[in-house]
Amino acid sequence: IDRSGSMAGNKMVQAKAAASYIVENLNEGDYFNIVSFDDEMSSFMPDHVAWDAGTEQDALYYISTLYDRGMTDIGGAFHTAIEDFAGNDTTQANIIIFFTDGEATAGLTGTQEILDYIQNQQTYYEVNGLMINTFGIGDYVNQALLSQIASQNNGICEFLLDNELEQMITAFYMKIRNPVLLDISMTFDPPVVSEAYPSPLPNLYLGQQLIVSGRYDTADSVEVTLN
């Protein structure tokens, strides 16, 4: 959660409401943490914690104490968040939901250096299969940066109006809260299909459908296998 000074007013109210909604709708067996940032970083807990009634209430209190202040250190925020995934279990959905209303004004400020830093942090902490979803709020976000963070890390990117934050993030979370297939690969037997798209395949969540197109030269019966 971006808590920099530019988040003042309705954006901060919506950000806190969206974060609270996610915490209130976690599933049994989920682990979570909350990172808030300006030019300093703060975490709800030192590491991911299991969701239960107690950690939910503690997290909601943590969210309620957040207020806007300071500058925007995007690199620092990702350092704090990625460290929680050190040596992660790739059979689970490893997800970051990141929202900001501004450009980096503290710490690393260049688009490419932030992108490189995020990848380097994942290598250093041996994090694999991380999905980073980015939400840019208002007119002054670095759209190139947020788009590339998401595309390089198996996520989605959305740009929102100032009053859309709570609605869009809560709807997005309800879509991804029940993953069915992650890091999907598809094979054809016999291998007559080429130029299959989309590539790579997106993750599949409960209630969604997956549409794949491709080319073939000779019509044939094929067995399609999803892994």
Tab-separated table of C-alpha atoms in Angstrom:
chain	number	residue	atom	x	y	z
A	1	ILE	CA	0.000	0.000	0.000
A	2	ASP	CA	1.388	3.386	-1.067
A	3	ARG	CA	0.978	5.777	1.861
A	4	SER	CA	2.960	8.690	0.399
A	5	GLY	CA	1.709	12.251	0.775
A	6	SER	CA	-0.029	12.265	-2.602
A	7	MET	CA	-2.363	9.495	-1.372
A	8	ALA	CA	-4.072	12.012	0.934
A	9	GLY	CA	-7.839	12.129	1.103
A	10	ASN	CA	-10.143	9.746	-0.745
A	11	LYS	CA	-7.321	7.664	-2.278
A	12	MET	CA	-6.030	6.714	1.172
A	13	VAL	CA	-9.543	5.947	2.382
A	14	GLN	CA	-10.129	3.635	-0.588
A	15	ALA	CA	-6.704	1.972	-0.304
A	16	LYS	CA	-7.362	1.099	3.338
A	17	ALA	CA	-10.864	-0.146	2.517
A	18	ALA	CA	-9.544	-2.350	-0.308
A	19	ALA	CA	-6.805	-3.808	1.897
A	20	SER	CA	-9.319	-4.470	4.677
A	21	TYR	CA	-11.638	-6.224	2.233
A	22	ILE	CA	-8.843	-8.561	1.100
A	23	VAL	CA	-7.907	-9.415	4.682
A	24	GLU	CA	-11.566	-10.122	5.532
A	25	ASN	CA	-11.889	-12.479	2.545
A	26	LEU	CA	-8.767	-14.592	2.898
A	27	ASN	CA	-9.237	-18.354	2.961
A	28	GLU	CA	-8.268	-20.828	5.646
A	29	GLY	CA	-4.747	-21.980	4.793
A	30	ASP	CA	-3.727	-18.614	3.316
A	31	TYR	CA	-0.633	-16.770	4.501
A	32	PHE	CA	-0.384	-13.010	4.138
A	33	ASN	CA	1.398	-9.814	5.052
A	34	ILE	CA	0.848	-6.106	4.444
A	35	VAL	CA	3.605	-3.685	3.432
A	36	SER	CA	2.940	0.053	3.530
A	37	PHE	CA	5.478	2.473	2.142
A	38	ASP	CA	6.457	6.058	1.466
A	39	ASP	CA	10.183	6.804	1.727
A	40	GLU	CA	10.162	4.385	4.699
A	41	MET	CA	8.820	0.827	4.818
A	42	SER	CA	6.510	-0.735	7.371
A	43	SER	CA	5.147	-4.286	7.607
A	44	PHE	CA	2.200	-5.692	9.493
A	45	MET	CA	4.393	-8.661	10.478
A	46	PRO	CA	8.102	-9.509	9.984
A	47	ASP	CA	7.060	-12.390	7.675
A	48	HIS	CA	3.955	-13.989	6.220
A	49	VAL	CA	1.513	-15.205	8.868
A	50	ALA	CA	-1.340	-17.686	8.696
A	51	TRP	CA	-4.781	-16.138	8.371
A	52	ASP	CA	-7.122	-16.753	11.294
A	53	ALA	CA	-9.578	-14.673	13.291
A	54	GLY	CA	-6.797	-13.243	15.445
A	55	THR	CA	-4.429	-12.210	12.657
A	56	GLU	CA	-7.388	-10.796	10.719
A	57	GLN	CA	-8.299	-8.449	13.564
A	58	ASP	CA	-4.672	-7.453	14.122
A	59	ALA	CA	-4.264	-6.734	10.404
A	60	LEU	CA	-7.406	-4.628	10.283
A	61	TYR	CA	-6.107	-2.572	13.183
A	62	TYR	CA	-2.745	-2.136	11.408
A	63	ILE	CA	-4.533	-0.909	8.278
A	64	SER	CA	-6.652	1.523	10.312
A	65	THR	CA	-3.493	3.229	11.626
A	66	LEU	CA	-2.068	4.052	8.180
A	67	TYR	CA	-1.942	7.678	7.079
A	68	ASP	CA	-0.424	9.574	4.154
A	69	ARG	CA	3.078	11.036	4.546
A	70	GLY	CA	6.474	11.187	2.851
A	71	MET	CA	7.819	10.401	-0.623
A	72	THR	CA	7.551	7.247	-2.779
A	73	ASP	CA	10.194	4.478	-2.643
A	74	ILE	CA	8.879	1.769	-4.976
A	75	GLY	CA	12.105	-0.239	-4.964
A	76	GLY	CA	12.139	-0.307	-1.183
A	77	ALA	CA	8.563	-1.521	-1.090
A	78	PHE	CA	9.377	-4.462	-3.348
A	79	HIS	CA	12.509	-5.309	-1.370
A	80	THR	CA	10.406	-5.595	1.796
A	81	ALA	CA	7.647	-7.602	0.096
A	82	ILE	CA	9.855	-9.995	-1.899
A	83	GLU	CA	11.969	-10.935	1.123
A	84	ASP	CA	8.840	-12.502	2.666
A	85	PHE	CA	8.797	-15.045	-0.184
A	86	ALA	CA	12.382	-16.278	0.374
A	87	GLY	CA	12.654	-19.954	-0.615
A	88	ASN	CA	8.941	-19.967	-1.406
A	89	ASP	CA	6.731	-23.005	-2.005
A	90	THR	CA	5.956	-22.941	-5.734
A	91	THR	CA	2.960	-25.269	-5.312
A	92	GLN	CA	1.143	-22.317	-3.737
A	93	ALA	CA	-0.062	-19.107	-5.376
A	94	ASN	CA	2.624	-16.525	-4.536
A	95	ILE	CA	1.003	-13.141	-5.141
A	96	ILE	CA	1.794	-9.476	-4.587
A	97	ILE	CA	-0.961	-6.892	-5.080
A	98	PHE	CA	0.759	-3.512	-5.383
A	99	PHE	CA	-0.925	-0.126	-5.622
A	100	THR	CA	0.533	3.351	-5.966
A	101	ASP	CA	-0.587	6.764	-7.191
A	102	GLY	CA	2.810	8.181	-8.099
A	103	GLU	CA	6.248	7.843	-9.601
A	104	ALA	CA	9.317	6.785	-7.612
A	105	THR	CA	10.720	9.870	-5.860
A	106	ALA	CA	12.967	8.189	-3.261
A	107	GLY	CA	15.514	5.380	-3.426
A	108	LEU	CA	15.742	3.972	-6.959
A	109	THR	CA	13.908	6.247	-9.400
A	110	GLY	CA	14.792	4.936	-12.902
A	111	THR	CA	12.350	2.578	-14.605
A	112	GLN	CA	14.964	0.058	-15.746
A	113	GLU	CA	16.900	0.096	-12.487
A	114	ILE	CA	13.718	-0.656	-10.529
A	115	LEU	CA	12.823	-3.491	-12.936
A	116	ASP	CA	16.334	-4.939	-12.613
A	117	TYR	CA	16.226	-4.579	-8.844
A	118	ILE	CA	12.951	-6.513	-8.577
A	119	GLN	CA	14.421	-9.393	-10.610
A	120	ASN	CA	17.675	-9.335	-8.657
A	121	GLN	CA	15.799	-9.495	-5.368
A	122	GLN	CA	13.898	-12.578	-6.526
A	123	THR	CA	17.168	-14.246	-7.533
A	124	TYR	CA	18.864	-13.323	-4.257
A	125	TYR	CA	16.005	-14.650	-2.090
A	126	GLU	CA	15.423	-17.677	-4.365
A	127	VAL	CA	11.852	-16.671	-5.125
A	128	ASN	CA	10.184	-18.515	-8.018
A	129	GLY	CA	6.797	-18.204	-9.683
A	130	LEU	CA	5.972	-14.850	-8.095
A	131	MET	CA	2.941	-13.058	-9.541
A	132	ILE	CA	3.050	-9.274	-9.176
A	133	ASN	CA	-0.162	-7.388	-9.977
A	134	THR	CA	0.103	-3.612	-10.205
A	135	PHE	CA	-2.553	-0.917	-9.905
A	136	GLY	CA	-1.802	2.687	-10.826
A	137	ILE	CA	-4.119	5.339	-9.404
A	138	GLY	CA	-4.711	8.731	-11.017
A	139	ASP	CA	-2.841	10.684	-13.688
A	140	TYR	CA	0.725	10.763	-12.364
A	141	VAL	CA	1.811	7.113	-12.209
A	142	ASN	CA	4.743	5.669	-14.167
A	143	GLN	CA	2.650	3.577	-16.542
A	144	ALA	CA	5.664	2.043	-18.304
A	145	LEU	CA	7.108	0.858	-14.998
A	146	LEU	CA	3.911	-0.652	-13.627
A	147	SER	CA	3.085	-2.336	-16.947
A	148	GLN	CA	6.514	-3.949	-17.187
A	149	ILE	CA	6.573	-5.043	-13.540
A	150	ALA	CA	3.334	-6.947	-14.150
A	151	SER	CA	4.279	-8.367	-17.562
A	152	GLN	CA	7.697	-9.554	-16.340
A	153	ASN	CA	6.195	-11.198	-13.260
A	154	ASN	CA	3.138	-13.127	-14.469
A	155	GLY	CA	0.714	-10.442	-13.311
A	156	ILE	CA	-1.826	-7.958	-14.582
A	157	CYS	CA	-1.680	-4.164	-14.616
A	158	GLU	CA	-4.615	-1.779	-14.321
A	159	PHE	CA	-4.764	2.018	-14.342
A	160	LEU	CA	-7.567	3.491	-12.270
A	161	LEU	CA	-9.294	6.790	-11.726
A	162	ASP	CA	-8.979	8.283	-8.248
A	163	ASN	CA	-12.388	6.945	-7.213
A	164	GLU	CA	-12.031	3.412	-8.667
A	165	LEU	CA	-9.437	1.938	-6.312
A	166	GLU	CA	-11.631	0.124	-3.804
A	167	GLN	CA	-14.073	-1.220	-6.389
A	168	MET	CA	-11.420	-2.508	-8.817
A	169	ILE	CA	-9.077	-4.094	-6.284
A	170	THR	CA	-11.836	-5.853	-4.386
A	171	ALA	CA	-13.249	-7.233	-7.665
A	172	PHE	CA	-9.762	-8.333	-8.738
A	173	TYR	CA	-9.117	-10.079	-5.438
A	174	MET	CA	-12.384	-12.016	-5.613
A	175	LYS	CA	-11.289	-13.247	-9.051
A	176	ILE	CA	-7.906	-14.569	-7.875
A	177	ARG	CA	-8.740	-15.795	-4.363
A	178	ASN	CA	-9.362	-19.378	-5.589
A	179	PRO	CA	-6.609	-20.430	-8.034
A	180	VAL	CA	-7.183	-23.650	-10.002
A	181	LEU	CA	-4.144	-23.917	-12.300
A	182	LEU	CA	-0.952	-21.854	-11.970
A	183	ASP	CA	2.096	-21.577	-14.248
A	184	ILE	CA	0.233	-23.512	-16.937
A	185	SER	CA	1.805	-25.392	-19.842
A	186	MET	CA	-0.149	-26.999	-22.680
A	187	THR	CA	0.944	-29.855	-24.957
A	188	PHE	CA	-0.681	-31.424	-28.023
A	189	ASP	CA	-0.371	-35.083	-29.043
A	190	PRO	CA	0.354	-35.422	-31.922
A	191	PRO	CA	2.200	-32.044	-31.956
A	192	VAL	CA	0.325	-30.635	-34.956
A	193	VAL	CA	-0.541	-27.241	-33.412
A	194	SER	CA	1.882	-24.318	-33.726
A	195	GLU	CA	1.796	-20.624	-32.809
A	196	ALA	CA	-0.465	-21.261	-29.822
A	197	TYR	CA	-1.564	-18.055	-28.126
A	198	PRO	CA	-1.566	-16.663	-25.454
A	199	SER	CA	1.993	-17.530	-24.563
A	200	PRO	CA	2.761	-17.932	-21.750
A	201	LEU	CA	-0.664	-19.102	-20.679
A	202	PRO	CA	-2.337	-17.071	-17.921
A	203	ASN	CA	-3.211	-18.561	-14.559
A	204	LEU	CA	-6.698	-20.029	-14.291
A	205	TYR	CA	-9.014	-19.170	-11.411
A	206	LEU	CA	-12.332	-20.573	-10.248
A	207	GLY	CA	-15.173	-19.569	-12.560
A	208	GLN	CA	-12.929	-18.421	-15.432
A	209	GLN	CA	-12.475	-19.921	-18.863
A	210	LEU	CA	-9.250	-20.237	-20.833
A	211	ILE	CA	-9.384	-19.644	-24.596
A	212	VAL	CA	-6.334	-20.725	-26.649
A	213	SER	CA	-5.886	-20.223	-30.385
A	214	GLY	CA	-3.305	-21.759	-32.690
A	215	ARG	CA	-2.495	-22.940	-36.219
A	216	TYR	CA	-2.433	-26.367	-37.803
A	217	ASP	CA	-1.611	-27.552	-41.348
A	218	THR	CA	-3.429	-30.882	-41.275
A	219	ALA	CA	-6.691	-31.563	-39.476
A	220	ASP	CA	-6.333	-34.345	-36.924
A	221	SER	CA	-7.679	-35.512	-33.575
A	222	VAL	CA	-5.413	-34.336	-30.780
A	223	GLU	CA	-5.101	-34.907	-27.051
A	224	VAL	CA	-4.602	-31.646	-25.175
A	225	THR	CA	-2.831	-31.836	-21.809
A	226	LEU	CA	-2.750	-28.977	-19.291
A	227	ASN	CA	-0.074	-29.072	-16.583
